């Protein structure tokens, strides 16, 4: 894997403190990988320290003088932050100096900037955000997770094709099962966009399995879940909220008294295994699909381990040339 | 509490097998409560058996010859099932023979029939489905959960008033905090309906606290969560799905080997406490709000315990005359 990936070293809640150690860890793990750290070169250097030559040679720093704030409006970031670490990282993808970029920065600004710099693929009206989520049997991919609101049936079809191609590529899974998120499995249920999208998906050359409901996301019975970004974002955040609440109750229950604390000692190894299995950090790294280039969004609060998963997602998408594959599939399905 | 409540004894996956024992349990618990079991009188009688006079006196059976199937279309149920247990139970509310009804039957048919028979309150375009959900600190109410798709800003305002009144009444909680479900807390985020609804809610005489996100549902920081029915239904089902997946992983983790099985023995009392705390059966009983009468929807798969919670919800709403209170509040907020 001799990919070169640009990292927005200043993005996210922790900036270079997390991004640089994550980068070093990945360089040690992947002997062919090259990384470009984009951002304040002095700050970045202070986190690199002394590295062995085999790592040092594959790591470069690209200075950028500005940082996009986590709460900055996308329009303002686009207009006023032309030398931001985020924008420069995307520019490196545009120029071909990098094959992908990863940022933990502000999602809206990242999407707006990536769209402005890289442009969308032919047949794509709106890029979408896609991530993997854990299921009872493995994982599934879901999109859109918030890039769009009020998606039309045609947008949902575009998301379906993108999600199907991504899943087939990164999971080596031929013909992934694509489901349309709805509020019932019967044909008559749902809103107009979803009903119309179902008709389009039935005709498309993807493995469309029909409507799925919110609880189907985690069953392992569908590989790609397609929905409007408003709905997808609410579903994603809701699932995070439930997991946090359950964790809270588990902690409380084991802390209650001496007996429960003893029980906790016995249960600890099991709980640790469990936490590893559904550790959200393993699912860090959402793809901005539909662009002429690979852009991966890390969670803003990602720690070092979580950020390495976002870099891994970038590597997989570079290896499989995901944008090119999406483009071919869109050509085949949506005409020339 | 001398309320009379009609129960659709044939509704749900289990019909009288669950509804009748639940009814008997509630009659024993509430010495003033009166219940009318509606449905096939022979079947119902076989589940009643011999009861003490104090229970028997407060239990009556009202025969209905038809049953609405769980997958029957609302339009068909409305047209062809005029003597269904569901419809007759609603008729008893309309005639004043009962102050509320509870059904575990098909949600679409229940909503359509209730709306047709009871009519909506003045100022209400569309009734909404509202239920309590567990949070880290207690519970919250959320609506709409699937009665409506494509809700306008005005519908969201109506839902807000109804949810606020219900929560204040059944939780004895003055000025409940009302949040609008969105995909970000910033003003610029969200779809047009939500942005417009926010402006209406700011002006209304309710305790509107602003936008909330999916993960806020379970934090205990908001008492009423308002959203479109498509979004709410997806969020509800998603939360059920996450909880099921986590339960699945917990079971797997404790079953892995001899050591984990020993750990399970120690953890069992804690797990039992936990299951009780977030037992979804405790939250069974969704309110169909906005009607001229009290209609409670039990989960179709409810067991005896779960069904008693739906009856309890009906009792609370009768005690507090929820529809009358909603009507007054709507008059005050939306004019005469």
XYZ file of C-alpha atoms in Angstrom, chain A residues 32-244:
213
model
C 4.493 1.592 2.504
C 2.070 4.285 3.680
C 2.979 7.962 3.254
C 1.307 10.689 5.297
C 1.303 14.470 4.935
C 0.481 16.385 8.109
C -1.164 19.665 7.214
C -1.285 22.591 9.668
C 0.882 24.739 11.890
C 4.339 23.284 11.205
C 5.861 24.332 14.538
C 3.049 22.766 16.545
C 3.119 19.612 14.443
C 6.911 19.298 14.781
C 6.659 19.457 18.560
C 4.435 16.362 18.513
C 6.570 14.408 16.028
C 9.725 14.411 18.135
C 12.511 12.075 17.052
C 11.439 9.240 14.802
C 13.390 6.465 13.101
C 14.358 7.081 9.506
C 11.833 4.560 8.029
C 9.019 6.503 9.631
C 10.504 9.977 9.162
C 11.006 9.380 5.420
C 7.338 8.678 4.840
C 6.089 11.605 6.873
C 6.016 15.156 5.580
C 4.619 18.354 7.026
C 2.778 20.861 4.876
C 2.333 24.197 6.580
C -1.071 25.865 6.635
C -1.541 29.125 8.510
C -5.262 28.932 9.385
C -7.626 26.641 11.286
C -11.372 26.216 10.728
C -13.136 26.461 14.084
C -15.495 23.623 15.117
C -18.483 25.978 15.152
C -17.552 28.113 12.141
C -20.159 28.434 9.398
C -19.300 26.508 6.231
C -19.794 29.647 4.117
C -17.394 31.647 6.263
C -14.806 28.875 6.287
C -15.015 28.701 2.509
C -14.650 32.441 2.032
C -12.154 33.378 4.734
C -10.069 30.279 5.465
C -8.297 29.637 2.169
C -5.111 28.589 3.948
C -6.782 26.434 6.596
C -5.323 23.016 7.364
C -8.616 21.507 6.209
C -8.674 23.297 2.876
C -4.988 22.699 2.153
C -5.402 18.982 2.907
C -8.244 18.863 0.380
C -6.178 20.868 -2.119
C -3.496 18.164 -1.908
C -6.081 15.610 -3.015
C -7.166 17.883 -5.869
C -3.561 18.356 -7.059
C -2.852 14.630 -6.870
C -0.185 15.031 -4.174
C -2.402 12.909 -1.922
C -4.935 10.216 -2.834
C -7.164 10.936 0.146
C -7.501 13.264 3.102
C -8.760 12.806 6.652
C -10.115 15.578 8.880
C -11.696 15.637 12.333
C -12.822 19.214 11.689
C -16.263 20.755 11.429
C -18.427 18.527 9.212
C -20.309 21.315 7.439
C -17.129 23.172 6.535
C -15.422 19.958 5.424
C -18.315 19.022 3.163
C -18.644 22.532 1.701
C -14.909 22.874 1.104
C -14.507 19.367 -0.339
C -17.411 19.968 -2.649
C -16.044 23.341 -3.769
C -12.489 22.123 -4.326
C -12.980 18.572 -5.594
C -16.421 18.893 -7.233
C -19.032 16.147 -7.296
C -18.933 13.131 -9.603
C -21.112 13.176 -12.725
C -24.725 12.139 -11.927
C -24.337 13.245 -8.296
C -26.423 16.190 -7.150
C -25.418 16.010 -3.533
C -22.597 14.186 -1.762
C -23.598 12.098 1.241
C -21.982 11.052 4.505
C -21.662 7.304 5.038
C -20.360 5.359 7.998
C -20.162 1.796 9.247
C -22.270 0.854 12.269
C -22.041 -2.299 14.390
C -24.674 -5.028 14.038
C -25.338 -8.338 15.801
C -23.295 -10.128 13.142
C -20.714 -7.576 12.011
C -21.377 -4.160 10.577
C -23.531 -2.291 8.096
C -23.132 0.977 6.188
C -25.633 3.812 6.478
C -26.063 7.007 4.474
C -26.852 9.919 4.391
C -25.967 10.907 7.931
C -26.553 14.618 7.740
C -25.099 16.202 4.618
C -28.575 16.657 3.135
C -32.062 17.417 4.286
C -35.178 16.952 2.180
C -33.583 14.368 -0.096
C -35.643 13.543 -3.179
C -36.217 10.038 -4.532
C -33.447 10.649 -7.079
C -31.029 11.625 -4.312
C -31.905 8.460 -2.411
C -31.169 6.438 -5.558
C -27.773 8.152 -5.878
C -27.038 7.407 -2.202
C -27.991 3.764 -2.782
C -25.534 3.363 -5.630
C -22.754 5.080 -3.670
C -23.380 3.034 -0.531
C -23.542 -0.197 -2.500
C -20.244 0.478 -4.294
C -18.488 1.552 -1.088
C -19.654 -1.523 0.821
C -18.771 -3.921 -1.987
C -15.301 -2.334 -2.238
C -14.232 -1.911 1.383
C -15.919 -5.067 2.718
C -15.133 -7.270 -0.311
C -18.803 -8.101 -0.284
C -20.357 -8.696 -3.710
C -23.910 -7.444 -4.172
C -24.471 -5.945 -0.746
C -28.102 -5.909 0.374
C -29.491 -2.384 0.129
C -32.501 -1.363 2.227
C -34.475 1.863 2.252
C -35.192 3.182 5.755
C -38.917 3.575 6.296
C -41.464 3.506 9.106
C -43.050 0.196 8.146
C -42.377 -2.616 5.757
C -45.669 -2.319 3.883
C -45.687 -0.570 0.508
C -48.298 1.987 1.548
C -46.292 3.344 4.469
C -43.779 6.172 4.434
C -43.477 9.571 2.862
C -43.663 10.340 -0.849
C -39.902 10.534 -1.347
C -39.361 7.066 0.117
C -42.221 5.495 -1.837
C -40.943 6.991 -5.083
C -37.367 6.016 -4.270
C -38.503 2.409 -3.762
C -39.766 2.317 -7.355
C -36.435 3.674 -8.632
C -34.418 1.210 -6.539
C -36.434 -1.758 -7.782
C -35.386 -0.878 -11.332
C -31.729 -0.161 -10.525
C -28.912 -2.696 -10.920
C -28.292 -2.985 -7.188
C -29.356 -5.654 -4.717
C -32.357 -3.759 -3.320
C -34.133 -5.781 -0.633
C -36.955 -3.362 0.204
C -37.926 -1.241 3.166
C -36.196 -1.629 6.497
C -37.085 -0.077 9.858
C -34.944 1.548 12.544
C -34.451 -1.682 14.489
C -33.263 -3.508 11.355
C -30.124 -1.335 11.261
C -28.477 -3.482 13.957
C -29.790 -6.940 13.022
C -27.169 -7.805 10.425
C -29.835 -8.419 7.782
C -29.007 -5.439 5.547
C -25.584 -4.204 4.363
C -26.446 -0.694 3.193
C -29.159 1.479 4.734
C -30.286 4.464 2.699
C -32.134 7.477 4.077
C -32.428 11.242 4.030
C -29.694 13.021 5.989
C -32.052 14.462 8.591
C -33.443 11.017 9.377
C -30.012 9.369 9.251
C -28.429 11.915 11.554
C -31.233 11.557 14.102
C -30.950 7.745 13.938
C -27.158 7.853 14.382
C -27.272 10.259 17.329
C -30.184 8.351 18.878
C -28.198 5.123 18.748
C -25.245 6.867 20.423
C -27.605 8.223 23.077
C -29.109 4.817 23.882
C -25.665 3.234 24.152
C -24.540 6.005 26.517
